[in-house]
Amino acid sequence: MLTKIQSIANLGLETVPVTVEVDVAEKGFPGFTIVGLPSKAVGEARERVKTALVNSGFPFPNKKITVNLAPADLPKDGAAYDLPMAVGVLVAGGLVEIKNTDLTKCWFYGELSLDGSLRPTRGILLLALFAQKRRGSLILVPAESAQEAKVVPGIKVIPVERMTELMVHLTQVKPITPLLHTPIETSLEQVQPEFDLRDIAGQEQAKRALIIAAAGGHNLLMWGPPGTGKTMLARALPGILPPLTPQEALEVTRVYSIAGLLTAGEAVVQKRPFRSPHHGVSAAGLIGGGTNPLPGEVSLAHLGVLFLDEMPEFPRSVLEALRQPMEDGVIEIVRVSGHVKYPASFTLLAAINPCPCGYLGHPRRPCTCTDKMIAKYRHRISGPILDRIDLTVQVAAVEVEKLAVNNEPETGNRVNSQEAKVMVMKAREIQTKRFKGLKIYTNSQMHNREVKQLAELTPEAENLLKMAVEKYDFSARSYFRLIKVARTIADLTAVKEILPQHMAEALQYKQIA
């Protein structure tokens, strides 16, 4: 008897339907064969499915069983086909009679444990979004991962804990209660900052640059001697970033779902990502890769922050791999097994020392580096990468008086993280209205066409920009990036046009260390 069970395959963030065809033949030698370009993990499903069914109390057919994963020319990977195979074996073998259920509208997806229970499986959210496009769809997935799917409206989600529970549901003996749809807004949380800006002594210019970077999603490079607060400033950034919007949360959660980084029972990613990889990371770890390419750090930082501490210590080849995602906001990974594309619209936050010893220009400690050592150190970061950085700020050594334990912060001069967050959120609200109907969220994501249409400069601001470009020989890329930064500075003051003072401040942060 032949039975067809519906499932899916995830190719990057693209989801395609897969039909699991199960035939239990009366003739032929007993066996269990899986065809349709299965990976090793899929091939091992033979033992998982057989043992899980036996341990669940179902007799396993001692017949010739053939499973075809169609389309046959599409590589299949992962253990998520365990559940559709198990259901197909029971139905095709005549061991279970499905009642009042249209299998053509049911999508089965999940990994089986040997005791018949279902394990958390990655990619459930992508299945839910895929099923949403097909009216009347019903998805049956592991209970521990089903929370991902309940934030998607228009589908029925059946959380399954064990094979026995699923069978009594399909035979209408004891139906499983579907999960109720939960709006994404109810799952989002406010971020408690690890460091408050008020707790960081001095560095007012760096704090201002941090606020601009958070408001417009701009890349920021901080340079200065060791121990001046660069890492503390970076750790304070998540506390001033605006919360994810529902649409942004869905975009980020898709990446984390396919990467398998959502914890059991977690519905969505609740706060903006902040990724801080070690400088020993490989190019594949940073941009993504593998036999079946998975997202790297640049994609896991999508709509959040990628912090590269001690940036010159990263291998040159790894840093150069950042060129495409910094410019396009996406990363394309090409392998023999396939071609996938992941979103990678992140804010790059980098920290560097001025020289190998770290004390070049320090007011009290001498630098021990030669000119050749300094030049070699700075050349570790290429010009094209620096050209893609919007803001450059010096984090100088702090005066001893400001570090004193009994020195109370001057409330009138120091902004705290909550005040900075309010400023950032107001600027983001302006940008949300500006980009309504477009697939961008911040000023930094504008392409040249949008810059010309939406970033209006006064004649005085435009003249100032032209003079600076001619004097410092900025590239065309830098020209448009300066306008984006000036647009964000204007948004922070709720001004419609870019004025000369906005452009002057943007130019101030363009000076290269």
PDB file of C-alpha atoms in Angstrom, residues 184-340:
ATOM      1  CA  ILE A 184       4.447  38.557  18.537  1.00  0.00           C
ATOM      2  CA  GLU A 185       4.107  41.782  20.517  1.00  0.00           C
ATOM      3  CA  THR A 186       3.303  39.838  23.695  1.00  0.00           C
ATOM      4  CA  SER A 187       6.567  37.875  23.456  1.00  0.00           C
ATOM      5  CA  LEU A 188       8.960  40.827  23.179  1.00  0.00           C
ATOM      6  CA  GLU A 189      10.799  42.122  26.251  1.00  0.00           C
ATOM      7  CA  GLN A 190      12.704  45.221  27.290  1.00  0.00           C
ATOM      8  CA  VAL A 191      16.496  44.853  27.540  1.00  0.00           C
ATOM      9  CA  GLN A 192      18.200  45.537  30.857  1.00  0.00           C
ATOM     10  CA  PRO A 193      21.576  47.107  29.976  1.00  0.00           C
ATOM     11  CA  GLU A 194      24.714  45.374  31.175  1.00  0.00           C
ATOM     12  CA  PHE A 195      26.315  48.810  31.551  1.00  0.00           C
ATOM     13  CA  ASP A 196      24.559  52.156  31.870  1.00  0.00           C
ATOM     14  CA  LEU A 197      26.052  55.060  29.937  1.00  0.00           C
ATOM     15  CA  ARG A 198      25.990  57.089  33.151  1.00  0.00           C
ATOM     16  CA  ASP A 199      28.376  54.595  34.776  1.00  0.00           C
ATOM     17  CA  ILE A 200      31.053  55.161  32.113  1.00  0.00           C
ATOM     18  CA  ALA A 201      33.410  57.935  33.150  1.00  0.00           C
ATOM     19  CA  GLY A 202      33.982  60.660  30.571  1.00  0.00           C
ATOM     20  CA  GLN A 203      33.924  59.722  26.849  1.00  0.00           C
ATOM     21  CA  GLU A 204      31.040  62.078  26.046  1.00  0.00           C
ATOM     22  CA  GLN A 205      31.932  62.223  22.356  1.00  0.00           C
ATOM     23  CA  ALA A 206      32.049  58.431  22.157  1.00  0.00           C
ATOM     24  CA  LYS A 207      28.646  58.231  23.856  1.00  0.00           C
ATOM     25  CA  ARG A 208      27.247  60.684  21.338  1.00  0.00           C
ATOM     26  CA  ALA A 209      28.628  58.560  18.483  1.00  0.00           C
ATOM     27  CA  LEU A 210      27.066  55.486  20.107  1.00  0.00           C
ATOM     28  CA  ILE A 211      23.653  57.184  20.177  1.00  0.00           C
ATOM     29  CA  ILE A 212      23.961  58.152  16.490  1.00  0.00           C
ATOM     30  CA  ALA A 213      24.982  54.594  15.586  1.00  0.00           C
ATOM     31  CA  ALA A 214      22.007  53.165  17.504  1.00  0.00           C
ATOM     32  CA  ALA A 215      19.553  55.657  16.004  1.00  0.00           C
ATOM     33  CA  GLY A 216      20.504  55.053  12.383  1.00  0.00           C
ATOM     34  CA  GLY A 217      22.091  51.599  12.434  1.00  0.00           C
ATOM     35  CA  HIS A 218      25.480  53.021  11.423  1.00  0.00           C
ATOM     36  CA  ASN A 219      28.825  51.223  11.661  1.00  0.00           C
ATOM     37  CA  LEU A 220      31.087  52.585  14.396  1.00  0.00           C
ATOM     38  CA  LEU A 221      34.837  52.258  14.988  1.00  0.00           C
ATOM     39  CA  MET A 222      36.252  53.183  18.412  1.00  0.00           C
ATOM     40  CA  TRP A 223      39.999  53.565  18.804  1.00  0.00           C
ATOM     41  CA  GLY A 224      42.101  54.353  21.827  1.00  0.00           C
ATOM     42  CA  PRO A 225      44.490  52.925  24.431  1.00  0.00           C
ATOM     43  CA  PRO A 226      43.616  49.835  26.485  1.00  0.00           C
ATOM     44  CA  GLY A 227      41.343  50.331  29.476  1.00  0.00           C
ATOM     45  CA  THR A 228      39.663  53.539  28.318  1.00  0.00           C
ATOM     46  CA  GLY A 229      36.154  52.075  28.138  1.00  0.00           C
ATOM     47  CA  LYS A 230      35.773  50.851  24.545  1.00  0.00           C
ATOM     48  CA  THR A 231      34.399  47.455  25.560  1.00  0.00           C
ATOM     49  CA  MET A 232      32.151  48.985  28.239  1.00  0.00           C
ATOM     50  CA  LEU A 233      30.705  51.363  25.655  1.00  0.00           C
ATOM     51  CA  ALA A 234      30.058  48.429  23.323  1.00  0.00           C
ATOM     52  CA  ARG A 235      28.337  46.486  26.109  1.00  0.00           C
ATOM     53  CA  ALA A 236      26.164  49.516  26.837  1.00  0.00           C
ATOM     54  CA  LEU A 237      24.882  49.682  23.250  1.00  0.00           C
ATOM     55  CA  PRO A 238      22.158  46.978  23.608  1.00  0.00           C
ATOM     56  CA  GLY A 239      20.644  49.044  26.423  1.00  0.00           C
ATOM     57  CA  ILE A 240      19.948  52.006  24.126  1.00  0.00           C
ATOM     58  CA  LEU A 241      18.762  50.086  21.075  1.00  0.00           C
ATOM     59  CA  PRO A 242      15.009  50.222  20.421  1.00  0.00           C
ATOM     60  CA  PRO A 243      13.020  46.998  20.958  1.00  0.00           C
ATOM     61  CA  LEU A 244      12.383  44.804  17.945  1.00  0.00           C
ATOM     62  CA  THR A 245       9.215  45.500  15.993  1.00  0.00           C
ATOM     63  CA  PRO A 246       7.017  42.443  15.294  1.00  0.00           C
ATOM     64  CA  GLN A 247       8.228  42.279  11.685  1.00  0.00           C
ATOM     65  CA  GLU A 248      11.872  42.592  12.732  1.00  0.00           C
ATOM     66  CA  ALA A 249      11.418  39.927  15.428  1.00  0.00           C
ATOM     67  CA  LEU A 250      10.028  37.556  12.808  1.00  0.00           C
ATOM     68  CA  GLU A 251      13.017  38.184  10.513  1.00  0.00           C
ATOM     69  CA  VAL A 252      15.543  37.544  13.280  1.00  0.00           C
ATOM     70  CA  THR A 253      13.706  34.476  14.582  1.00  0.00           C
ATOM     71  CA  ARG A 254      13.736  32.869  11.129  1.00  0.00           C
ATOM     72  CA  VAL A 255      17.535  32.963  11.175  1.00  0.00           C
ATOM     73  CA  TYR A 256      17.793  31.604  14.716  1.00  0.00           C
ATOM     74  CA  SER A 257      15.201  28.909  13.965  1.00  0.00           C
ATOM     75  CA  ILE A 258      17.093  27.494  10.991  1.00  0.00           C
ATOM     76  CA  ALA A 259      20.339  27.705  12.995  1.00  0.00           C
ATOM     77  CA  GLY A 260      18.743  25.719  15.833  1.00  0.00           C
ATOM     78  CA  LEU A 261      19.583  28.405  18.405  1.00  0.00           C
ATOM     79  CA  LEU A 262      16.108  28.865  19.868  1.00  0.00           C
ATOM     80  CA  THR A 263      15.749  27.227  23.255  1.00  0.00           C
ATOM     81  CA  ALA A 264      12.952  24.700  23.809  1.00  0.00           C
ATOM     82  CA  GLY A 265       9.684  26.549  24.384  1.00  0.00           C
ATOM     83  CA  GLU A 266      10.973  29.876  23.024  1.00  0.00           C
ATOM     84  CA  ALA A 267       8.562  31.497  20.580  1.00  0.00           C
ATOM     85  CA  VAL A 268      10.591  34.374  19.127  1.00  0.00           C
ATOM     86  CA  VAL A 269      13.898  36.145  19.646  1.00  0.00           C
ATOM     87  CA  GLN A 270      12.879  38.738  22.206  1.00  0.00           C
ATOM     88  CA  LYS A 271      15.672  41.299  21.901  1.00  0.00           C
ATOM     89  CA  ARG A 272      18.052  42.608  19.292  1.00  0.00           C
ATOM     90  CA  PRO A 273      21.034  40.308  18.717  1.00  0.00           C
ATOM     91  CA  PHE A 274      24.426  41.301  20.077  1.00  0.00           C
ATOM     92  CA  ARG A 275      27.148  39.002  18.738  1.00  0.00           C
ATOM     93  CA  SER A 276      30.759  39.251  19.857  1.00  0.00           C
ATOM     94  CA  PRO A 277      32.862  36.521  18.204  1.00  0.00           C
ATOM     95  CA  HIS A 278      36.430  35.836  19.323  1.00  0.00           C
ATOM     96  CA  HIS A 279      39.177  36.976  16.948  1.00  0.00           C
ATOM     97  CA  GLY A 280      40.030  33.314  16.286  1.00  0.00           C
ATOM     98  CA  VAL A 281      36.750  32.840  14.384  1.00  0.00           C
ATOM     99  CA  SER A 282      37.043  31.344  10.891  1.00  0.00           C
ATOM    100  CA  ALA A 283      35.588  32.873   7.744  1.00  0.00           C
ATOM    101  CA  ALA A 284      32.911  30.156   7.674  1.00  0.00           C
ATOM    102  CA  GLY A 285      32.048  30.880  11.309  1.00  0.00           C
ATOM    103  CA  LEU A 286      31.706  34.581  10.576  1.00  0.00           C
ATOM    104  CA  ILE A 287      29.792  34.572   7.288  1.00  0.00           C
ATOM    105  CA  GLY A 288      28.261  31.080   7.445  1.00  0.00           C
ATOM    106  CA  GLY A 289      29.052  27.825   5.740  1.00  0.00           C
ATOM    107  CA  GLY A 290      29.263  24.081   6.050  1.00  0.00           C
ATOM    108  CA  THR A 291      28.251  21.237   3.771  1.00  0.00           C
ATOM    109  CA  ASN A 292      24.661  22.402   4.196  1.00  0.00           C
ATOM    110  CA  PRO A 293      25.331  26.102   4.829  1.00  0.00           C
ATOM    111  CA  LEU A 294      24.109  27.466   8.151  1.00  0.00           C
ATOM    112  CA  PRO A 295      24.042  31.136   9.214  1.00  0.00           C
ATOM    113  CA  GLY A 296      27.258  32.694  10.493  1.00  0.00           C
ATOM    114  CA  GLU A 297      27.809  35.504  12.968  1.00  0.00           C
ATOM    115  CA  VAL A 298      26.911  38.218  10.432  1.00  0.00           C
ATOM    116  CA  SER A 299      23.462  36.657   9.920  1.00  0.00           C
ATOM    117  CA  LEU A 300      22.972  35.925  13.627  1.00  0.00           C
ATOM    118  CA  ALA A 301      23.587  39.661  14.180  1.00  0.00           C
ATOM    119  CA  HIS A 302      20.882  40.602  11.640  1.00  0.00           C
ATOM    120  CA  LEU A 303      19.036  43.767  12.762  1.00  0.00           C
ATOM    121  CA  GLY A 304      21.361  43.847  15.779  1.00  0.00           C
ATOM    122  CA  VAL A 305      25.026  44.457  16.544  1.00  0.00           C
ATOM    123  CA  LEU A 306      28.197  42.626  15.518  1.00  0.00           C
ATOM    124  CA  PHE A 307      30.976  43.632  17.922  1.00  0.00           C
ATOM    125  CA  LEU A 308      34.566  42.961  16.853  1.00  0.00           C
ATOM    126  CA  ASP A 309      36.808  43.645  19.828  1.00  0.00           C
ATOM    127  CA  GLU A 310      40.494  44.033  18.915  1.00  0.00           C
ATOM    128  CA  MET A 311      39.539  44.135  15.244  1.00  0.00           C
ATOM    129  CA  PRO A 312      43.121  44.072  13.854  1.00  0.00           C
ATOM    130  CA  GLU A 313      43.662  40.699  15.557  1.00  0.00           C
ATOM    131  CA  PHE A 314      41.100  39.065  13.248  1.00  0.00           C
ATOM    132  CA  PRO A 315      42.647  37.353  10.195  1.00  0.00           C
ATOM    133  CA  ARG A 316      42.739  39.629   7.155  1.00  0.00           C
ATOM    134  CA  SER A 317      40.779  37.097   5.067  1.00  0.00           C
ATOM    135  CA  VAL A 318      38.019  36.996   7.694  1.00  0.00           C
ATOM    136  CA  LEU A 319      37.669  40.784   7.776  1.00  0.00           C
ATOM    137  CA  GLU A 320      37.625  41.007   3.978  1.00  0.00           C
ATOM    138  CA  ALA A 321      34.675  38.581   3.960  1.00  0.00           C
ATOM    139  CA  LEU A 322      32.649  41.355   5.609  1.00  0.00           C
ATOM    140  CA  ARG A 323      32.721  43.532   2.485  1.00  0.00           C
ATOM    141  CA  GLN A 324      29.599  42.148   0.778  1.00  0.00           C
ATOM    142  CA  PRO A 325      27.306  41.921   3.828  1.00  0.00           C
ATOM    143  CA  MET A 326      28.338  45.398   5.047  1.00  0.00           C
ATOM    144  CA  GLU A 327      27.381  46.831   1.661  1.00  0.00           C
ATOM    145  CA  ASP A 328      24.383  44.713   0.617  1.00  0.00           C
ATOM    146  CA  GLY A 329      22.872  43.572   3.915  1.00  0.00           C
ATOM    147  CA  VAL A 330      22.793  39.956   2.704  1.00  0.00           C
ATOM    148  CA  ILE A 331      25.320  37.152   2.431  1.00  0.00           C
ATOM    149  CA  GLU A 332      25.321  34.576  -0.360  1.00  0.00           C
ATOM    150  CA  ILE A 333      26.976  31.237   0.351  1.00  0.00           C
ATOM    151  CA  VAL A 334      27.761  29.000  -2.591  1.00  0.00           C
ATOM    152  CA  ARG A 335      28.588  25.332  -2.092  1.00  0.00           C
ATOM    153  CA  VAL A 336      28.522  22.267  -4.313  1.00  0.00           C
ATOM    154  CA  SER A 337      25.350  21.114  -2.533  1.00  0.00           C
ATOM    155  CA  GLY A 338      23.517  24.391  -3.080  1.00  0.00           C
ATOM    156  CA  HIS A 339      23.353  28.156  -3.086  1.00  0.00           C
ATOM    157  CA  VAL A 340      21.725  29.893  -0.117  1.00  0.00           C
TER     158      VAL A 340
END
